[in-house]
C-alpha atoms as a printed R data frame, in Angstrom:
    type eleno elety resid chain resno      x       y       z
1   ATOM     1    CA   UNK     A     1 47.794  85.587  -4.450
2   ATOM     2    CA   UNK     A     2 45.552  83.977  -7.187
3   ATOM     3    CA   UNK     A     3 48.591  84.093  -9.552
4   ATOM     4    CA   UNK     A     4 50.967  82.517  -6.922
5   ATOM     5    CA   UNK     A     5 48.462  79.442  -6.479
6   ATOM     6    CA   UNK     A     6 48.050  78.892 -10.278
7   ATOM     7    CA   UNK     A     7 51.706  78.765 -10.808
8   ATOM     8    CA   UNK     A     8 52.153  76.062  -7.593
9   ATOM     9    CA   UNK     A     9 48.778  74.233  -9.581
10  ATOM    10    CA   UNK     A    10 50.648  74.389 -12.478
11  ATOM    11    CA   UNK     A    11 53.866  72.373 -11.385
12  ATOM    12    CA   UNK     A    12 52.622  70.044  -9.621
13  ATOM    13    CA   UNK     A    13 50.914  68.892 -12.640
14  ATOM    14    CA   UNK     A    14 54.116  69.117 -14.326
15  ATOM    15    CA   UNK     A    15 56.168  67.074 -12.022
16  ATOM    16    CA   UNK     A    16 52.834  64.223 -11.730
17  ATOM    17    CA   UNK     A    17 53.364  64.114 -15.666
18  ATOM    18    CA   UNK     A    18 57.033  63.992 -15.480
19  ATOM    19    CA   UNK     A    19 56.453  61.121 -12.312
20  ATOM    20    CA   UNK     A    20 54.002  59.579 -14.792
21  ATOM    21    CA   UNK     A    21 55.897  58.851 -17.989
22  ATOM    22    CA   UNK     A    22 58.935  57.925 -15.417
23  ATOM    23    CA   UNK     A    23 57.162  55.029 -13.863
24  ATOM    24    CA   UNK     A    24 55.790  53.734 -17.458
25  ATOM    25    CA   UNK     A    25 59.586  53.859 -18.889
26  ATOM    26    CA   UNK     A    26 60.852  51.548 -15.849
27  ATOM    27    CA   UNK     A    27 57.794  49.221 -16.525
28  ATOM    28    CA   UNK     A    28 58.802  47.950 -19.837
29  ATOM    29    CA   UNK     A    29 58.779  44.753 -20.607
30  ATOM    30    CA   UNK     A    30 60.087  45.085 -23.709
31  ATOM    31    CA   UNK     A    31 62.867  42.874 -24.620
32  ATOM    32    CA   UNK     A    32 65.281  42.818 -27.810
33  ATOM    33    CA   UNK     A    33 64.571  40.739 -30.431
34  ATOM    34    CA   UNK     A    34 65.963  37.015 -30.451
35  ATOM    35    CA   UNK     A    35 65.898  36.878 -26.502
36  ATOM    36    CA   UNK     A    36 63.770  35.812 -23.914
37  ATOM    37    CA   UNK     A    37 61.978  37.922 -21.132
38  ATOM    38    CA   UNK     A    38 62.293  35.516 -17.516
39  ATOM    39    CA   UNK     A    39 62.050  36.385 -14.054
40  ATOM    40    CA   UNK     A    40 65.306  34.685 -12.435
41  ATOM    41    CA   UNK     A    41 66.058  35.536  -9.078
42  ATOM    42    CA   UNK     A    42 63.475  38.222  -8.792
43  ATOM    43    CA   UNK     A    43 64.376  40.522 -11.306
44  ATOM    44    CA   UNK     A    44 63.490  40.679 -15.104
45  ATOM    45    CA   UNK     A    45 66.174  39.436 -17.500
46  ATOM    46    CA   UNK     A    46 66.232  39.069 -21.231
47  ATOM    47    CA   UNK     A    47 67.734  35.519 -21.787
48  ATOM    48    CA   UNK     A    48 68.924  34.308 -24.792
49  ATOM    49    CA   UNK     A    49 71.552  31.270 -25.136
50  ATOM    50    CA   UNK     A    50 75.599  32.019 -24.706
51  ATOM    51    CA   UNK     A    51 74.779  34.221 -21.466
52  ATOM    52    CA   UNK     A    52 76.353  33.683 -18.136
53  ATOM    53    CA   UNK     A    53 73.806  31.804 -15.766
54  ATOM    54    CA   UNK     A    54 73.932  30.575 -12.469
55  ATOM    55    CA   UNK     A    55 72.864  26.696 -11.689
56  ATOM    56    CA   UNK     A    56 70.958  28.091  -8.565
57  ATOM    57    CA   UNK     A    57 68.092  29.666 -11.000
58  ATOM    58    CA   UNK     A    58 67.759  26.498 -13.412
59  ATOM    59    CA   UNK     A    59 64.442  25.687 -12.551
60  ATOM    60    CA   UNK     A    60 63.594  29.112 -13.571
61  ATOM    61    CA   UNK     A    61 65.691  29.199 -16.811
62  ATOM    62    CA   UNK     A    62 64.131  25.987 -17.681
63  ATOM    63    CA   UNK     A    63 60.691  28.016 -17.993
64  ATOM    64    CA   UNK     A    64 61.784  30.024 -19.980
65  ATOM    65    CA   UNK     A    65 63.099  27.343 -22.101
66  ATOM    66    CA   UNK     A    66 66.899  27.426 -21.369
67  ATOM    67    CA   UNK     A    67 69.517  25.353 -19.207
68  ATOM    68    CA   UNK     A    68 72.427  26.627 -17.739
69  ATOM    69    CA   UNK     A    69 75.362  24.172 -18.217
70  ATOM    70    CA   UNK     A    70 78.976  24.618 -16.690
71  ATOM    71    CA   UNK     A    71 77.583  28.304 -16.460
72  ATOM    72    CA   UNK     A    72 76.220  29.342 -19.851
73  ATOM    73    CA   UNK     A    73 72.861  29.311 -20.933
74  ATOM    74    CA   UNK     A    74 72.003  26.786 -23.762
75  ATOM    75    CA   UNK     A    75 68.654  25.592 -25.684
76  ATOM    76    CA   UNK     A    76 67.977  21.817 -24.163
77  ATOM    77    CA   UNK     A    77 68.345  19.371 -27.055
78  ATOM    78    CA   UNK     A    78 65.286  18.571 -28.984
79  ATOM    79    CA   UNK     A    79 64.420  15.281 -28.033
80  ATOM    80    CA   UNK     A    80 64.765  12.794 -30.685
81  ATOM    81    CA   UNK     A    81 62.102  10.944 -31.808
82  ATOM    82    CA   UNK     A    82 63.108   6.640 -32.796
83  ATOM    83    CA   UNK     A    83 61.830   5.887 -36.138
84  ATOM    84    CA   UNK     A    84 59.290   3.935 -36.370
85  ATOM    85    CA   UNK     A    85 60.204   0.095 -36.475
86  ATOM    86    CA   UNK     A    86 58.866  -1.445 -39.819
87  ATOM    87    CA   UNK     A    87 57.085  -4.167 -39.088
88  ATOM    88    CA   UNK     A    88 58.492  -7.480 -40.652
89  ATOM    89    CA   UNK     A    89 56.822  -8.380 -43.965
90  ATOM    90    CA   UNK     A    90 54.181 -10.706 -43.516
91  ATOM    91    CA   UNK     A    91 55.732 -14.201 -44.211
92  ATOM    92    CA   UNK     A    92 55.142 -16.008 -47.410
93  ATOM    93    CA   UNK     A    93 52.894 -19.491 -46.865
94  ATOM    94    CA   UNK     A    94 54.752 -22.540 -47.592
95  ATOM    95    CA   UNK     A    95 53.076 -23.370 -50.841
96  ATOM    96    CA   UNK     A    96 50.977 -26.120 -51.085
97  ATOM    97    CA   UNK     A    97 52.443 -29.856 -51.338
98  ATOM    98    CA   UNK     A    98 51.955 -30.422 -55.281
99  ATOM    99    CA   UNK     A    99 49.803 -33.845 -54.136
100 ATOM   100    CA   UNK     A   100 47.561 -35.124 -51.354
101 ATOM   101    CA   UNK     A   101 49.149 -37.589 -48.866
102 ATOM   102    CA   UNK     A   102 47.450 -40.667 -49.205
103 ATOM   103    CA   UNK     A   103 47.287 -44.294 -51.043
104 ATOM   104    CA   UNK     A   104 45.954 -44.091 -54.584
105 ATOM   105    CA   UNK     A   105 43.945 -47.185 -56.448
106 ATOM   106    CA   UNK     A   106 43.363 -47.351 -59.971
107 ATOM   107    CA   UNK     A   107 43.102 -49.319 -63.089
108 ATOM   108    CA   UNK     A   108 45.302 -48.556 -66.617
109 ATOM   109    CA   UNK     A   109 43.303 -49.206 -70.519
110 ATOM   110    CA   UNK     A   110 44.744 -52.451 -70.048
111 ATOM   111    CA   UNK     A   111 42.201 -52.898 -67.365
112 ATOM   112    CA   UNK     A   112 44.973 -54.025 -64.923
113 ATOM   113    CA   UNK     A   113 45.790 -52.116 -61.589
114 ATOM   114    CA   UNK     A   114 47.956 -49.589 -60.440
115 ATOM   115    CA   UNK     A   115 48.343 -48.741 -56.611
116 ATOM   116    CA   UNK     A   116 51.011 -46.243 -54.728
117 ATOM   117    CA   UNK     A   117 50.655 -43.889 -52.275
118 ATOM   118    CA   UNK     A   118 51.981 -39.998 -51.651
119 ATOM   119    CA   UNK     A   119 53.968 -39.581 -48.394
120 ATOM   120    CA   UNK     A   120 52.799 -36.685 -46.144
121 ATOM   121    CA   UNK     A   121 55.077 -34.309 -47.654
122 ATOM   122    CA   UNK     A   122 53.085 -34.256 -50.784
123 ATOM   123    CA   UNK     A   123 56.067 -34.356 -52.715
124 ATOM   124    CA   UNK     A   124 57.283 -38.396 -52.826
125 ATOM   125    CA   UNK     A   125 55.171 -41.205 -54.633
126 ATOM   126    CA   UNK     A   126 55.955 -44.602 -53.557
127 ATOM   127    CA   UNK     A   127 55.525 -48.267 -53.559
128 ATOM   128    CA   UNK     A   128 54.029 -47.824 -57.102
129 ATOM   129    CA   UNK     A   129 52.785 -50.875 -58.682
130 ATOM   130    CA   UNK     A   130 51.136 -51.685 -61.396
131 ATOM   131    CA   UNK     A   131 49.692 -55.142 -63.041
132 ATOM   132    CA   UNK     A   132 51.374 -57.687 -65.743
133 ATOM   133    CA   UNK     A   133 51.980 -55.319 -68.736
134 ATOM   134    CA   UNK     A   134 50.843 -57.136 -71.846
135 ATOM   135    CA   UNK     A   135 53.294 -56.609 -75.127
136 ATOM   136    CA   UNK     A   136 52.537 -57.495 -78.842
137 ATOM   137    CA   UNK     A   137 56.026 -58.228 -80.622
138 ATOM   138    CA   UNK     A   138 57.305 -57.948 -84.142
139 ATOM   139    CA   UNK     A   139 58.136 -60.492 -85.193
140 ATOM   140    CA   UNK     A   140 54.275 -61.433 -84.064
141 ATOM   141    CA   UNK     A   141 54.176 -62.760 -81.067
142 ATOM   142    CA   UNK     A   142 52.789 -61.696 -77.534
143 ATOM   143    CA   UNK     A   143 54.627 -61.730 -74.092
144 ATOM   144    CA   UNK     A   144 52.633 -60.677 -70.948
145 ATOM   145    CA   UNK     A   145 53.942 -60.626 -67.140
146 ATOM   146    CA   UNK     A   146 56.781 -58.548 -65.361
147 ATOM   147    CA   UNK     A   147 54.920 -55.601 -63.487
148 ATOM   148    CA   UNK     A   148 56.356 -52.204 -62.774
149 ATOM   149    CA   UNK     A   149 57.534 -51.232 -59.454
150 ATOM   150    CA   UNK     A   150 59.021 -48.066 -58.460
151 ATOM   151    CA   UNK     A   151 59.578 -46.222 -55.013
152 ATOM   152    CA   UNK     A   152 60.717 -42.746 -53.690
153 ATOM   153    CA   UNK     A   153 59.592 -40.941 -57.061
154 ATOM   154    CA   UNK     A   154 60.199 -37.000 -56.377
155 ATOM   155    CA   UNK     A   155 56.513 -34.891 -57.180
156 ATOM   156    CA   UNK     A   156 57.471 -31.958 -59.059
157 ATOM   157    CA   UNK     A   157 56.235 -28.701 -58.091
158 ATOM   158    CA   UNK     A   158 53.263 -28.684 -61.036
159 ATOM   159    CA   UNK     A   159 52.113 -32.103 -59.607
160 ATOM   160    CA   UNK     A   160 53.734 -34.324 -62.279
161 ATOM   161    CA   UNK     A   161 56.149 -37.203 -61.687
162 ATOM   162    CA   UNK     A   162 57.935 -39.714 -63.886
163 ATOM   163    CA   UNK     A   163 59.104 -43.570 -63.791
164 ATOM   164    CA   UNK     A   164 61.609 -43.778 -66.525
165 ATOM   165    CA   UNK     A   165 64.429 -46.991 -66.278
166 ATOM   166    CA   UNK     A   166 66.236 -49.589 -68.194
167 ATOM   167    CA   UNK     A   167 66.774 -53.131 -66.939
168 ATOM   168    CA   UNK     A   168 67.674 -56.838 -68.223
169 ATOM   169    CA   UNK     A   169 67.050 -60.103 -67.266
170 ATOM   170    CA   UNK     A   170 66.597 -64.077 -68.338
171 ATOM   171    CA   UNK     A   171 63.417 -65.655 -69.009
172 ATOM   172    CA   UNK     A   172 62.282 -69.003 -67.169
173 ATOM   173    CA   UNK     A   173 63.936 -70.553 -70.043
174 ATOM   174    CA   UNK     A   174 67.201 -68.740 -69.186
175 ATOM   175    CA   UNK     A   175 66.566 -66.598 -72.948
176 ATOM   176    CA   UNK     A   176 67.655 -63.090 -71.755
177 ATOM   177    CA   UNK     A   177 66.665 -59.570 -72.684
178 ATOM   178    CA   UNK     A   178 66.302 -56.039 -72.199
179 ATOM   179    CA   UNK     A   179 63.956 -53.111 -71.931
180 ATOM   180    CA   UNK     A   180 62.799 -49.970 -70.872
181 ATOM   181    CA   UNK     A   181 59.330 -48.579 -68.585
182 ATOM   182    CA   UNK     A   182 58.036 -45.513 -68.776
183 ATOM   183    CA   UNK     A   183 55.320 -43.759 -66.300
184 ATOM   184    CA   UNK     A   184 54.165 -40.275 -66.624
185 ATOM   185    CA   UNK     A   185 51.500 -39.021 -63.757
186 ATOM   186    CA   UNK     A   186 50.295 -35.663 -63.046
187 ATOM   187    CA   UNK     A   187 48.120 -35.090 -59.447
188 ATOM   188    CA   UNK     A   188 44.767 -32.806 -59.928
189 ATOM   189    CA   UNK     A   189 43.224 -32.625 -55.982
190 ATOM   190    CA   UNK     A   190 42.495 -36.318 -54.945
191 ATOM   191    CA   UNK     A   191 42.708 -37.855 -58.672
192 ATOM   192    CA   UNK     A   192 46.336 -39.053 -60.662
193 ATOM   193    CA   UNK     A   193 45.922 -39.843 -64.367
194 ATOM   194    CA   UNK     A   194 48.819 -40.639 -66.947
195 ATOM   195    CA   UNK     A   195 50.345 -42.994 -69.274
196 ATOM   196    CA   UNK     A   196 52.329 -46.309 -68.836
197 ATOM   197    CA   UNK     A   197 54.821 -47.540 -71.897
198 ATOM   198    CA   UNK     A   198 56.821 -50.443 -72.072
199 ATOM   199    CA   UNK     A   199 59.438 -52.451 -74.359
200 ATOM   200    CA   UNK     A   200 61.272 -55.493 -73.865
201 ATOM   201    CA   UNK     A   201 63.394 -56.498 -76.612
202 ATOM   202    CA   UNK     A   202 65.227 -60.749 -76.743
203 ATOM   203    CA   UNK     A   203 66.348 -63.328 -79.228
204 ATOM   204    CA   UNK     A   204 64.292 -66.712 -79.462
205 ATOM   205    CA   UNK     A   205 66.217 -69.759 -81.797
206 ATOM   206    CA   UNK     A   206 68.049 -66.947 -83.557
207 ATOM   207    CA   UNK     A   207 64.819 -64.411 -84.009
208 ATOM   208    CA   UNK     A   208 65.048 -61.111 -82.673
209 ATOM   209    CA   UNK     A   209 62.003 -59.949 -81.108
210 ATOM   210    CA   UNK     A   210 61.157 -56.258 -80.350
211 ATOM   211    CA   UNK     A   211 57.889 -56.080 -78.095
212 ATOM   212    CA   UNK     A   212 55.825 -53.443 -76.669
213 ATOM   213    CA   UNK     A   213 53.032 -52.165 -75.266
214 ATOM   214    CA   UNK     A   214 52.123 -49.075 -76.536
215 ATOM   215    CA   UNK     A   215 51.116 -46.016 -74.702
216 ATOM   216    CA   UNK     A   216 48.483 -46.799 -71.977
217 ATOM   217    CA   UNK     A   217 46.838 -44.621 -70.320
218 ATOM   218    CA   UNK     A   218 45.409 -45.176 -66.368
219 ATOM   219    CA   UNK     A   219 43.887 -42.735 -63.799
220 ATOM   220    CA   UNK     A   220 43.992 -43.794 -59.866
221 ATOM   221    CA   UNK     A   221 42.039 -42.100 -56.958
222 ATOM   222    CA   UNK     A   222 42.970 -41.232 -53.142
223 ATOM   223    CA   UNK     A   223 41.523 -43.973 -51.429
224 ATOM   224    CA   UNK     A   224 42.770 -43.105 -47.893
C-alpha cells in the first residue's frame, strides 16, 4: 500500500512540473529581434512595419510607435525640424557726413574774410565768399579787388573740397583779361583750413601783365 501511494506522490509531482514549465513557455514575452512587443486588441503581438493592421487599433499601434495606413503598419515620419532663420546682419551705419552743417567765418594771411556754410547733408559747401584778393604783377604793378564766390561745392568723403575755375572780363576802363581761382579746404570737426590762389593775366598800352597772388593760406570756424 506504501508503494502504491509513493508512486501516485510521485506523478503528481511529475505532471505539477510538466504544468509548471507549460505555463512559463506560454508566458513569454519574448519577441524576435527588429519588432515590437504591443498589446492590440487584447492579445500580444510582435509589430514591426510592413504588417497588416487594422485602423480600429491605431491608438494602440501608435504606442507602440507605429501607424497603420491604408492597412499596413508604417514608422510615423520624423518630424522635421525648420532651420533656424539667420538673423539679418546687423546693418552698416551711414557713415558720418565728412563736415558739420553749419556757417563757417574766417579770415585768409591776407587778413581778409572768408564765409560759407555746409548744408545739413554734410557733404555741400556753399555761398563761399571770400574778400578782395590782392595780386602783385610782373611787369610790377599791383591790382586788388574781384572776390571769389562759389556755391554747391561737393565735400569729398575725406572732408576736402576744391574751387578751381577760369573766367574773363573788362576792367572799368573796358581793358579786358583773364584768370584762374583756386581754393583747396579740408573739414577737421568744427574747424576748415586751406589755401586760396589766384591769377589774372591783361594788356595795359601794349604791356602784358601777368598778376598773382600767391598761395594763401586761411582757416574758418563753425559759427552756427
Amino acid at each position: 500500500m506504501g508503494g502504491r501511494s509513493f508512486a501516485v506522490v510521485v506523478l503528481g509531482l511529475l505532471l505539477c512540473a510538466a504544468a509548471t514549465t507549460s505555463t512559463a513557455g506560454g508566458s513569454s514575452s519574448a519577441c524576435p529581434a527588429g519588432t515590437k512587443r504591443a498589446v492590440i486588441g487584447g492579445k500580444v503581438k510582435c509589430l514591426k512595419a510592413g504588417q497588416r493592421c487594422q485602423a480600429k487599433y491605431q491608438a494602440a499601434y501608435k504606442r507602440a510607435g507605429f501607424i497603420c495606413v491604408f492597412g499596413r503598419l508604417r514608422k510615423p515620419a520624423k518630424p522635421v525640424q525648420p532651420p533656424t532663420p539667420t538673423p539679418p546682419p546687423t546693418p552698416t551705419p551711414p557713415p558720418a557726413p565728412p563736415a558739420q552743417p553749419g556757417h563757417y567765418h574766417g579770415t585768409d594771411s591776407q587778413l581778409e574774410v572768408i564765409d560759407f556754410d555746409v548744408r545739413s547733408d554734410g557733404r555741400t559747401v556753399t555761398n563761399l565768399t571770400t574778400g578782395q584778393i590782392n595780386q602783385g604783377c610782373t611787369p610790377p604793378a599791383h591790382i586788388f579787388g574781384g572776390g571769389i564766390r562759389a556755391n554747391n561745392v561737393p565735400v569729398s568723403s575725406d572732408g576736402s573740397f576744391v574751387v578751381d575755375f577760369s573766367f574773363t572780363g573788362n576792367f572799368s576802363d573796358g581793358t579786358p583779361y583773364s584768370g584762374h581761382d583756386n581754393i583747396t579746404g579740408r573739414f577737421s570737426g568744427a574747424t576748415a583750413t586751406g589755401t586760396l590762389t589766384s591769377t589774372l593775366n591783361f594788356t595795359s598800352n601794349g604791356t602784358g601783365y601777368s598778376c598773382g597772388s600767391g598761395q594763401q593760406t586761411w582757416t574758418a570756424t563753425r559759427t552756427s
